[in-house]
């Protein structure tokens, strides 16, 4: 097998293992009753604020922003990977295997991107009509790949963060929550980017969600396809950039774990 | 041909991460060689440095100083060469994906060991049969018993066809039957020419399967010998079993310098334990002078050697 074929085989098996793991956690029933209801409740909560303000535009803004936010929320959960591997006692085994842990991680949690995109789209499909938001057909189809891009970019960002928390298991949950809240605050979910000072607006553009969400709002607002494609390209670039940073830093962080002895064996 | 494992003056110091922590010397200039095909036991109490040494050899921890090689490859500089050659097997419940089936676990690790898909499937099938899990292969690991998990651990360690296996207390918590089955499997691996480093507390395990054992305590190697000849290392700790010795004679022997204990046995005999060089000769002379002729001397078992060299602290595991 060539080096590329070997790497792809590692990623394929890592994805399969991740998917099997996920399917052991969720059945269709538990996904609908345990997860999807929570998603609808979260989106409805923010949309209701728009309703209380009796402003259809704000309702639309909050509903779309918070629906797509779900894709980012689930994608960023990928940063739990190192902690769950550590908890299972498999992290040192991964490090000691002939495959790079970051290659494994890049695929092992990829189901999160699929789950995130599906959850976000399902939220939009159900909560939209609930709040009288019309989904323009067939333009709304463009929202599907854009949401997928947001989920993938968030997953890549989460994988980068997984490297950062590699040695600091205790702060994992704090980083997850802080990331979710920061993305919600800074990426134009509830507040337009123009609300913030220009430097912060540019900083937001480097984060996942921002550009993809702008593109999706553009679809709903009937924006020029070139503008939407530009936003999509930026979201894709953000995804590639964060995965590149993850690849570049992860092995170095694992090497630091080898030095300071933070890669504990099972006990 | 290089030795399978070469450890040369390896020291590992853990510097304190917090002010209240202390600097820990986990390994102190440890040297050890394990020839190819040997089952080598690493015996010592908790905190002796066994796991630290295994971690260094399996490339997940760097030594502070010294060198270690596996099959001739440096574990610090040549990790890419070392990793495909080694397998790591833990004891206990961790190290497996519980929500996956046994087969899924093995196929996943097989891919990570860069085996082609067809080879992964074939080796998974063979290993599952070998460790007696073929009938439960498609059951989730969370439904496995402890012994089954341990056998799956071993299969996982072998999925990459490891030349050198590091077993870190692999039979911890297993019942005696499962432990015996596991030891049989380890013996079979030796027959295939694999080298095994077995870190354990279990004396029976070490005595049964190991070609040589190394006693380690507080990061230092105390002795390396075959389990049977290790008793000679501490030949001063002999024991003398006697029959028909009168009580006054035993009383006088108990008072001798170098005699650590005299105990009556259930069959009416007595066991005299000697803890100083030369004391055995004096004990034997006193017994013969008293007309006692049913006398037998023997060297201590591995467990007794362990206790004598490492101390009672070693039993607190």
Coordinates of C-alpha atoms in Angstrom, one line a residue:
Chain A
X1 CA 0.0 0.0 0.0
X2 CA 1.2 3.5 -0.8
X3 CA 1.6 6.0 2.0
X4 CA -1.6 7.9 0.9
X5 CA -3.6 4.6 0.8
X6 CA -2.4 3.6 4.2
X7 CA -3.4 7.1 5.6
X8 CA -6.8 6.9 4.0
X9 CA -7.3 3.4 5.4
X10 CA -6.4 4.6 8.9
X11 CA -8.9 7.5 8.5
X12 CA -11.6 5.2 7.1
X13 CA -11.3 2.8 10.0
X14 CA -11.1 5.7 12.5
X15 CA -14.3 7.1 11.0
X16 CA -16.0 3.7 11.2
X17 CA -14.9 3.3 14.8
X18 CA -16.2 6.8 15.7
X19 CA -19.5 6.1 14.0
X20 CA -19.9 2.7 15.7
X21 CA -19.2 4.5 19.0
X22 CA -21.9 7.1 18.2
X23 CA -24.4 4.5 17.2
X24 CA -23.9 2.8 20.5
X25 CA -24.8 6.1 22.2
X26 CA -27.8 7.1 20.1
X27 CA -30.7 5.3 18.6
X28 CA -33.1 7.2 16.4
X29 CA -35.5 7.4 19.3
X30 CA -33.0 8.7 21.8
X31 CA -31.6 11.1 19.2
X32 CA -35.0 12.6 18.6
X33 CA -36.2 12.6 22.2
X34 CA -32.9 13.3 23.9
X35 CA -31.0 15.5 21.5
X36 CA -33.3 16.9 18.8
X37 CA -35.9 18.2 21.3
X38 CA -33.1 20.1 23.1
X39 CA -31.9 21.6 19.8
X40 CA -35.5 22.8 18.9
X41 CA -35.9 24.2 22.4
X42 CA -32.6 26.2 22.2
X43 CA -33.5 27.6 18.8
X44 CA -37.1 28.4 19.8
X45 CA -35.8 30.1 23.0
X46 CA -33.8 32.7 20.9
X47 CA -36.5 33.0 18.2
X48 CA -39.0 33.8 20.9
X49 CA -37.0 36.8 21.9
X50 CA -37.5 38.1 18.4
X51 CA -41.2 37.3 18.7
X52 CA -41.4 39.3 22.0
X53 CA -39.8 42.2 20.2
X54 CA -42.5 41.9 17.6
X55 CA -39.9 42.2 14.9
X56 CA -40.0 39.6 12.1
X57 CA -36.5 40.5 10.9
X58 CA -35.0 39.9 14.3
X59 CA -36.9 36.7 14.7
X60 CA -35.6 35.5 11.3
X61 CA -32.0 36.6 12.3
X62 CA -32.1 34.8 15.7
X63 CA -33.7 31.7 14.3
X64 CA -31.3 31.3 11.4
X65 CA -28.2 32.2 13.5
X66 CA -29.1 29.8 16.4
X67 CA -30.1 27.0 14.0
X68 CA -26.7 27.1 12.2
X69 CA -25.0 27.6 15.6
X70 CA -26.0 24.0 16.4
X71 CA -23.7 22.8 13.6
X72 CA -20.8 24.6 15.3
X73 CA -21.8 23.4 18.7
X74 CA -21.7 19.7 17.6
X75 CA -18.5 20.2 15.5
X76 CA -16.6 21.7 18.3
X77 CA -17.4 18.7 20.5
X78 CA -14.5 17.1 18.7
X79 CA -12.3 18.7 21.3
X80 CA -13.6 16.1 23.7
X81 CA -11.7 13.4 21.8
X82 CA -8.4 13.6 23.6
X83 CA -10.2 13.6 26.9
X84 CA -12.3 10.6 26.1
X85 CA -9.3 8.7 24.8
X86 CA -7.5 9.6 28.0
X87 CA -10.5 8.4 30.0
X88 CA -10.6 5.1 28.1
X89 CA -6.8 4.6 28.6
X90 CA -6.3 4.5 24.9
X91 CA -4.4 7.7 24.4
X92 CA -0.9 6.3 25.2
X93 CA -1.7 3.3 22.9
X94 CA -2.6 5.8 20.2
X95 CA 0.6 7.7 20.7
X96 CA 2.6 4.5 20.7
X97 CA 1.0 3.2 17.5
X98 CA 2.6 3.7 14.1
X99 CA -0.2 6.1 13.1
X100 CA -0.2 9.8 13.9
X101 CA -2.9 10.6 16.6
X102 CA -4.0 13.7 14.7
X103 CA -4.7 11.7 11.5
X104 CA -6.8 9.4 13.6
X105 CA -8.6 12.2 15.3
X106 CA -9.2 14.1 12.1
X107 CA -11.4 11.2 11.1
X108 CA -12.5 9.5 14.3
X109 CA -14.9 12.3 15.2
X110 CA -15.9 13.3 11.7
X111 CA -19.4 11.9 12.4
X112 CA -19.8 15.0 14.6
X113 CA -19.7 17.2 11.4
X114 CA -22.4 15.1 9.8
X115 CA -24.5 15.1 13.0
X116 CA -24.0 18.8 13.5
X117 CA -25.0 19.7 9.9
X118 CA -28.1 17.4 10.1
X119 CA -29.1 18.7 13.5
X120 CA -28.8 22.3 12.3
X121 CA -30.8 21.7 9.1
X122 CA -33.4 19.7 10.9
X123 CA -33.7 22.6 13.4
X124 CA -34.1 25.1 10.6
X125 CA -36.7 22.9 8.8
X126 CA -38.9 22.5 11.9
X127 CA -38.4 25.8 13.8
X128 CA -38.6 27.9 10.7
X129 CA -42.2 27.2 9.9
X130 CA -43.0 27.3 13.7
X131 CA -42.1 31.0 13.7
X132 CA -43.4 31.8 10.3
X133 CA -40.0 32.0 8.6
X134 CA -40.4 31.0 5.0
X135 CA -37.6 28.9 3.4
X136 CA -37.3 30.0 -0.2
X137 CA -37.4 27.0 -2.5
X138 CA -35.1 26.0 -4.3
X139 CA -32.6 28.6 -3.0
X140 CA -32.8 27.0 0.4
X141 CA -30.9 24.0 -1.0
X142 CA -27.8 26.1 -1.0
X143 CA -28.1 26.2 2.7
X144 CA -27.3 22.5 2.9
X145 CA -23.7 22.6 1.7
X146 CA -23.1 25.9 3.5
X147 CA -24.2 24.3 6.8
X148 CA -22.0 21.3 6.0
X149 CA -19.0 23.7 5.6
X150 CA -19.8 25.3 9.0
X151 CA -19.9 21.9 10.7
X152 CA -16.6 20.8 9.0
X153 CA -14.9 24.1 9.9
X154 CA -16.1 23.8 13.5
X155 CA -14.9 20.2 13.6
X156 CA -11.4 21.3 12.4
X157 CA -11.3 24.0 15.0
X158 CA -12.3 21.6 17.7
X159 CA -9.6 19.2 16.6
X160 CA -7.1 22.0 16.9
X161 CA -8.4 22.7 20.4
X162 CA -8.2 19.0 21.2
X163 CA -4.4 19.3 20.7
X164 CA -4.3 22.3 23.1
X165 CA -6.1 20.5 25.9
X166 CA -4.1 17.3 25.2
X167 CA -2.2 17.7 28.4
X168 CA -4.8 19.5 30.5
X169 CA -7.7 17.2 31.0
X170 CA -9.1 19.2 33.8
X171 CA -9.9 22.3 31.7
X172 CA -11.5 20.3 28.9
X173 CA -15.1 21.1 29.8
X174 CA -14.2 24.8 30.5
X175 CA -12.7 25.1 27.0
X176 CA -15.8 23.5 25.4
X177 CA -18.2 25.8 27.1
X178 CA -16.0 28.9 26.5
X179 CA -15.7 28.1 22.9
X180 CA -19.4 27.6 22.4
X181 CA -20.2 30.9 24.1
X182 CA -17.4 32.7 22.3
X183 CA -18.6 31.5 18.9
X184 CA -22.2 32.4 19.8
X185 CA -21.1 35.9 20.8
X186 CA -18.5 36.7 18.1
X187 CA -19.7 35.0 15.0
X188 CA -22.8 36.9 14.2
X189 CA -25.3 34.4 15.7
X190 CA -27.3 36.8 17.8
X191 CA -25.6 40.1 17.1
X192 CA -24.4 41.4 13.7
X193 CA -20.7 41.6 13.1
X194 CA -21.0 45.3 12.4
X195 CA -22.0 45.8 16.1
X196 CA -18.3 45.1 17.1
X197 CA -15.2 47.2 16.4
X198 CA -13.7 46.5 13.0
X199 CA -10.6 44.5 14.3
X200 CA -12.9 42.1 16.2
X201 CA -15.0 41.7 13.1
X202 CA -11.9 40.6 11.2
X203 CA -11.0 38.3 14.0
X204 CA -14.4 36.7 13.8
X205 CA -13.8 36.0 10.2
X206 CA -11.0 33.7 11.2
X207 CA -13.3 31.6 13.3
X208 CA -15.5 28.8 12.0
X209 CA -19.2 29.7 11.6
X210 CA -18.9 33.4 10.8
X211 CA -18.4 33.2 7.0
X212 CA -20.7 30.3 6.5
X213 CA -23.4 31.9 8.5
X214 CA -23.0 35.2 6.5
X215 CA -23.4 33.1 3.3
X216 CA -26.6 31.4 4.7
X217 CA -28.1 34.7 5.6
X218 CA -27.2 35.8 2.1
X219 CA -29.2 32.9 0.7
X220 CA -32.3 33.9 2.8
X221 CA -31.8 37.6 1.9
X222 CA -31.5 36.9 -1.8
X223 CA -27.8 38.0 -2.0
X224 CA -25.7 37.9 -5.1
X225 CA -24.5 34.2 -5.7
X226 CA -20.9 35.5 -6.1
X227 CA -21.1 37.0 -2.5
X228 CA -22.5 33.7 -1.2
X229 CA -19.8 31.7 -3.0
X230 CA -17.1 34.1 -1.5
X231 CA -18.4 33.4 2.0
X232 CA -18.4 29.7 1.3
X233 CA -14.9 29.8 0.0
X234 CA -13.8 31.7 3.2
X235 CA -15.5 29.2 5.4
X236 CA -13.7 26.4 3.5
X237 CA -10.4 28.2 3.9
X238 CA -11.0 28.6 7.6
X239 CA -11.6 24.8 7.9
X240 CA -8.4 24.0 6.0
X241 CA -6.4 26.5 8.0
X242 CA -7.5 25.2 11.4
X243 CA -6.9 21.6 10.3
X244 CA -3.4 22.6 9.1
X245 CA -2.7 24.2 12.4
X246 CA -4.0 21.1 14.2
X247 CA -1.7 18.9 12.2
X248 CA 1.3 21.2 12.8
X249 CA 0.8 21.5 16.5
X250 CA -0.6 18.2 17.6
X251 CA 2.5 16.0 17.3
X252 CA 4.5 18.7 19.0
X253 CA 2.1 18.8 21.9
X254 CA 2.2 15.0 22.1
X255 CA 6.0 15.2 22.2
X256 CA 5.7 17.5 25.2
X257 CA 3.5 14.9 26.8
X258 CA 6.3 12.4 26.3
X259 CA 8.7 14.8 28.0
X260 CA 6.7 15.7 31.1
X261 CA 5.1 12.2 31.5
X262 CA 1.5 13.4 31.2
X263 CA 0.6 10.4 29.0
X264 CA -0.6 8.2 31.7
X265 CA -1.0 4.4 31.2
X266 CA -4.1 2.7 32.3
X267 CA -4.4 1.9 35.9
Chain B
X1 CA 21.8 -9.8 16.1
X2 CA 21.0 -7.1 18.7
X3 CA 19.2 -7.9 21.9
X4 CA 15.4 -7.3 21.8
X5 CA 15.6 -4.8 24.6
X6 CA 18.7 -2.9 25.7
X7 CA 18.5 -0.4 28.5
X8 CA 21.6 1.5 29.4
X9 CA 21.9 3.7 32.5
X10 CA 18.4 5.0 32.1
X11 CA 17.3 7.6 34.6
X12 CA 13.9 9.2 34.7
X13 CA 13.2 12.1 37.0
X14 CA 9.8 13.7 37.4
X15 CA 10.2 17.3 38.3
X16 CA 7.5 18.8 40.5
X17 CA 4.7 20.5 38.6
X18 CA 3.4 22.3 41.7
X19 CA 5.3 23.8 44.7
X20 CA 3.9 21.2 47.1
X21 CA 5.0 18.3 44.9
X22 CA 8.3 16.6 45.3
X23 CA 11.0 15.7 42.7
X24 CA 10.7 11.9 42.0
X25 CA 13.5 9.8 40.7
X26 CA 11.4 7.0 39.2
X27 CA 14.4 5.2 37.5
X28 CA 18.0 5.6 38.7
X29 CA 20.6 4.5 36.2
X30 CA 18.8 1.3 35.2
X31 CA 20.6 -1.1 32.9
X32 CA 19.0 -4.3 31.5
X33 CA 19.2 -6.4 28.4
X34 CA 16.6 -8.9 27.2
X35 CA 17.7 -11.3 24.5
X36 CA 15.3 -12.1 21.6
X37 CA 12.6 -14.7 22.6
X38 CA 12.9 -14.3 26.3
X39 CA 10.1 -13.8 28.7
X40 CA 11.5 -11.3 31.2
X41 CA 9.7 -10.5 34.4
X42 CA 9.9 -7.1 36.0
X43 CA 9.0 -7.5 39.7
X44 CA 8.6 -4.7 42.2
X45 CA 6.2 -3.0 44.5
X46 CA 4.0 0.0 43.5
X47 CA 6.2 3.0 42.7
X48 CA 9.2 0.8 42.0
X49 CA 9.6 2.1 38.5
X50 CA 8.2 -0.8 36.5
X51 CA 5.6 1.2 34.6
X52 CA 8.0 4.0 34.0
X53 CA 10.4 1.6 32.3
X54 CA 7.6 0.1 30.2
X55 CA 6.5 3.6 29.2
X56 CA 10.0 4.6 28.1
X57 CA 10.4 1.4 26.1
X58 CA 7.0 1.8 24.5
X59 CA 7.9 5.4 23.4
X60 CA 5.3 7.3 25.4
X61 CA 7.8 8.7 27.9
X62 CA 11.3 10.1 27.4
X63 CA 14.2 9.2 29.7
X64 CA 15.9 12.0 31.5
X65 CA 19.2 10.4 30.7
X66 CA 20.6 7.1 29.3
X67 CA 19.6 5.1 26.3
X68 CA 17.1 2.5 25.5
X69 CA 16.7 0.4 22.3
X70 CA 14.1 -2.0 21.1
X71 CA 15.4 -4.4 18.4
X72 CA 18.3 -2.1 17.9
X73 CA 16.3 1.1 17.5
X74 CA 16.6 4.0 19.9
X75 CA 13.2 4.6 21.6
X76 CA 13.8 8.4 21.6
X77 CA 15.2 9.0 18.2
X78 CA 13.7 6.2 16.1
X79 CA 10.1 6.0 17.3
X80 CA 8.9 5.3 13.7
X81 CA 11.0 2.2 13.6
X82 CA 10.2 1.1 17.1
X83 CA 6.4 1.5 17.2
X84 CA 5.5 -1.1 14.5
X85 CA 7.6 -3.7 16.4
X86 CA 6.0 -3.4 19.8
X87 CA 2.7 -4.3 21.4
X88 CA 1.4 -2.9 24.7
X89 CA -1.0 -4.8 26.9
X90 CA -2.4 -3.3 30.1
X91 CA -4.1 -5.0 33.0
X92 CA -7.4 -3.8 34.2
X93 CA -10.4 -2.3 32.5
X94 CA -8.9 0.5 30.5
X95 CA -7.3 0.5 27.1
X96 CA -10.2 -0.7 25.1
X97 CA -13.2 1.0 23.4
X98 CA -16.1 -0.3 25.4
X99 CA -18.8 0.7 23.1
X100 CA -17.3 -1.1 20.2
X101 CA -17.3 -4.8 19.7
X102 CA -14.3 -7.0 20.1
X103 CA -14.0 -7.3 16.4
X104 CA -14.3 -3.5 15.8
X105 CA -11.6 -2.9 18.4
X106 CA -9.2 -5.2 16.6
X107 CA -10.0 -4.0 13.1
X108 CA -9.5 -0.4 14.3
X109 CA -6.1 -1.1 15.8
X110 CA -5.1 -3.2 12.9
X111 CA -5.7 -0.3 10.5
X112 CA -3.6 2.0 12.9
X113 CA -0.8 -0.6 12.6
X114 CA -1.0 0.1 8.9
X115 CA -2.1 -3.4 7.8
X116 CA -4.0 -3.7 4.5
X117 CA -7.8 -4.2 5.0
X118 CA -7.7 -7.9 3.9
X119 CA -4.8 -8.6 6.4
X120 CA -6.7 -6.8 9.2
X121 CA -9.8 -8.9 8.7
X122 CA -7.8 -12.2 8.5
X123 CA -5.6 -11.4 11.5
X124 CA -8.6 -10.2 13.5
X125 CA -10.4 -13.5 12.8
X126 CA -7.3 -15.5 13.7
X127 CA -6.6 -13.6 16.9
X128 CA -10.2 -13.8 18.1
X129 CA -10.1 -17.5 17.7
X130 CA -6.8 -17.8 19.4
X131 CA -7.9 -15.9 22.5
X132 CA -11.2 -17.7 22.6
X133 CA -13.4 -14.8 21.7
X134 CA -14.6 -15.8 18.3
X135 CA -18.1 -16.5 19.5
X136 CA -18.3 -13.2 21.3
X137 CA -16.5 -11.2 18.6
X138 CA -19.6 -9.1 17.7
X139 CA -20.6 -8.3 21.2
X140 CA -19.7 -4.9 22.7
X141 CA -16.7 -5.0 25.0
X142 CA -18.8 -3.5 27.9
X143 CA -20.6 -6.8 28.0
X144 CA -17.3 -8.8 28.4
X145 CA -16.1 -10.3 31.6
X146 CA -12.8 -9.1 33.0
X147 CA -11.0 -12.2 31.7
X148 CA -12.5 -11.7 28.2
X149 CA -11.4 -8.1 28.2
X150 CA -7.9 -9.1 29.2
X151 CA -7.7 -11.6 26.4
X152 CA -8.9 -8.9 24.0
X153 CA -6.2 -6.7 25.3
X154 CA -3.6 -9.4 24.4
X155 CA -5.1 -9.8 20.9
X156 CA -5.0 -6.0 20.5
X157 CA -1.3 -6.1 21.5
X158 CA -0.7 -8.7 18.9
X159 CA -2.7 -7.2 16.0
X160 CA 0.5 -5.5 14.6
X161 CA 2.4 -8.8 14.9
X162 CA 4.6 -7.3 17.6
X163 CA 8.1 -8.7 18.0
X164 CA 8.4 -7.3 21.5
X165 CA 5.4 -7.3 23.9
X166 CA 5.2 -5.1 27.0
X167 CA 2.7 -6.5 29.4
X168 CA 2.0 -4.2 32.3
X169 CA 0.3 -6.2 35.1
X170 CA -1.8 -8.0 32.6
X171 CA -3.6 -10.4 35.1
X172 CA -4.6 -7.7 37.6
X173 CA -8.0 -8.6 39.0
X174 CA -8.3 -11.8 37.0
X175 CA -9.6 -15.0 38.7
X176 CA -7.2 -17.9 39.1
X177 CA -8.5 -19.9 36.1
X178 CA -8.5 -16.9 33.8
X179 CA -5.0 -16.0 35.0
X180 CA -3.8 -19.5 34.3
X181 CA -5.3 -19.5 30.8
X182 CA -3.7 -16.1 30.2
X183 CA -0.3 -17.5 31.3
X184 CA -0.7 -20.4 28.9
X185 CA -1.2 -17.8 26.1
X186 CA 1.9 -16.0 27.1
X187 CA 3.8 -19.3 27.0
X188 CA 2.6 -19.9 23.4
X189 CA 3.8 -16.4 22.4
X190 CA 7.3 -17.4 23.6
X191 CA 7.1 -20.4 21.3
X192 CA 6.6 -18.0 18.4
X193 CA 9.9 -16.3 19.2
X194 CA 8.4 -13.1 20.6
X195 CA 10.1 -11.3 23.4
X196 CA 8.0 -10.3 26.4
X197 CA 8.6 -7.9 29.2
X198 CA 6.1 -8.7 31.9
X199 CA 5.8 -6.1 34.7
X200 CA 4.0 -7.8 37.5
X201 CA 3.4 -8.2 41.3
X202 CA 2.4 -11.8 40.9
X203 CA 5.2 -14.2 42.0
X204 CA 3.4 -17.3 40.7
X205 CA 3.1 -15.6 37.3
X206 CA 6.7 -14.6 37.3
X207 CA 7.9 -18.0 38.5
X208 CA 5.7 -19.9 36.0
X209 CA 6.3 -18.1 32.8
X210 CA 9.5 -16.0 33.0
X211 CA 12.9 -17.1 31.8
X212 CA 14.5 -14.4 34.0
X213 CA 13.2 -11.9 36.4
X214 CA 14.5 -8.5 37.4
X215 CA 13.7 -7.2 40.9
X216 CA 13.4 -3.5 41.0
X217 CA 12.7 -1.2 43.9
X218 CA 12.8 2.6 44.3
X219 CA 14.0 2.9 40.7
X220 CA 17.0 0.7 41.1
X221 CA 17.6 -2.8 39.9
X222 CA 18.3 -5.2 42.8
X223 CA 18.9 -8.4 40.9
X224 CA 18.4 -10.1 37.6
X225 CA 18.4 -13.9 37.5
X226 CA 16.2 -16.8 36.5
X227 CA 13.4 -17.3 39.0
X228 CA 15.0 -20.6 40.2
X229 CA 18.5 -19.4 40.7
X230 CA 17.4 -16.0 42.2
X231 CA 17.5 -17.8 45.5
X232 CA 21.2 -18.1 45.3
X233 CA 21.5 -14.3 45.2
X234 CA 20.3 -14.3 48.7
X235 CA 21.8 -17.7 49.8
X236 CA 22.2 -16.4 53.3
X237 CA 18.3 -16.6 53.6
X238 CA 18.2 -20.4 53.8
X239 CA 15.7 -22.4 55.7
X240 CA 16.2 -25.7 57.5
X241 CA 13.3 -28.1 57.9
X242 CA 13.8 -30.7 60.7
X243 CA 11.9 -33.6 62.2
X244 CA 12.1 -34.9 65.7
X245 CA 14.1 -32.0 67.2
X246 CA 13.7 -31.7 71.0
X247 CA 12.2 -28.4 72.2
X248 CA 15.2 -27.3 74.2
X249 CA 17.5 -27.7 71.2
X250 CA 15.2 -25.6 69.1
X251 CA 15.1 -23.0 71.8
X252 CA 18.9 -22.8 71.9
X253 CA 19.0 -22.6 68.1
X254 CA 16.4 -19.8 68.1
X255 CA 18.7 -17.8 70.3
X256 CA 21.6 -18.1 67.9
X257 CA 22.8 -15.0 66.0
X258 CA 21.6 -15.2 62.4
X259 CA 18.5 -17.2 63.1
X260 CA 15.5 -15.1 62.3
X261 CA 12.7 -17.5 63.2
X262 CA 11.9 -21.0 64.4
X263 CA 8.4 -22.2 63.9
X264 CA 6.6 -25.5 64.5
X265 CA 5.0 -27.1 61.5
X266 CA 1.6 -28.9 61.5
X267 CA 3.3 -32.3 61.2
X268 CA 5.2 -31.9 64.4
X269 CA 8.4 -30.8 62.7
X270 CA 10.0 -27.3 62.7
X271 CA 11.3 -24.8 60.2
X272 CA 14.3 -22.7 61.1
X273 CA 14.9 -19.6 59.0
X274 CA 18.4 -18.3 58.7
X275 CA 19.2 -14.7 57.7
X276 CA 23.0 -14.4 58.0
X277 CA 25.8 -15.9 56.0
X278 CA 27.4 -18.9 57.9
X279 CA 24.6 -19.3 60.4
X280 CA 23.2 -22.4 58.5
X281 CA 26.4 -24.3 59.3
X282 CA 26.1 -23.6 63.0
X283 CA 22.4 -24.6 63.0
X284 CA 23.2 -27.9 61.3
X285 CA 26.1 -28.6 63.7
X286 CA 23.8 -28.1 66.7
X287 CA 21.1 -30.3 65.3
X288 CA 23.6 -33.2 64.5
X289 CA 25.2 -32.9 67.9
X290 CA 21.7 -33.3 69.4
X291 CA 21.2 -36.5 67.3
X292 CA 18.7 -35.0 64.9
X293 CA 19.3 -36.6 61.5
X294 CA 16.1 -35.8 59.6
X295 CA 17.2 -32.4 58.3
X296 CA 16.6 -30.7 54.9
X297 CA 17.9 -27.3 53.8
X298 CA 16.3 -25.3 51.0
X299 CA 16.5 -22.0 49.2
X300 CA 13.7 -19.6 49.5
X301 CA 10.9 -19.3 46.9
X302 CA 10.8 -16.3 44.6
X303 CA 8.2 -14.8 46.8
X304 CA 10.4 -15.2 49.9
X305 CA 13.3 -13.6 47.9
X306 CA 11.1 -10.7 47.0
X307 CA 10.1 -10.1 50.6
X308 CA 13.6 -10.4 51.9
X309 CA 15.1 -8.1 49.3
X310 CA 12.3 -5.5 49.0
X311 CA 10.9 -5.8 52.4
X312 CA 7.4 -6.1 53.8
X313 CA 6.6 -2.8 52.0
X314 CA 6.5 -4.9 48.8
X315 CA 3.5 -6.8 49.9
X316 CA 1.4 -3.7 50.3
X317 CA 0.3 -3.8 46.7

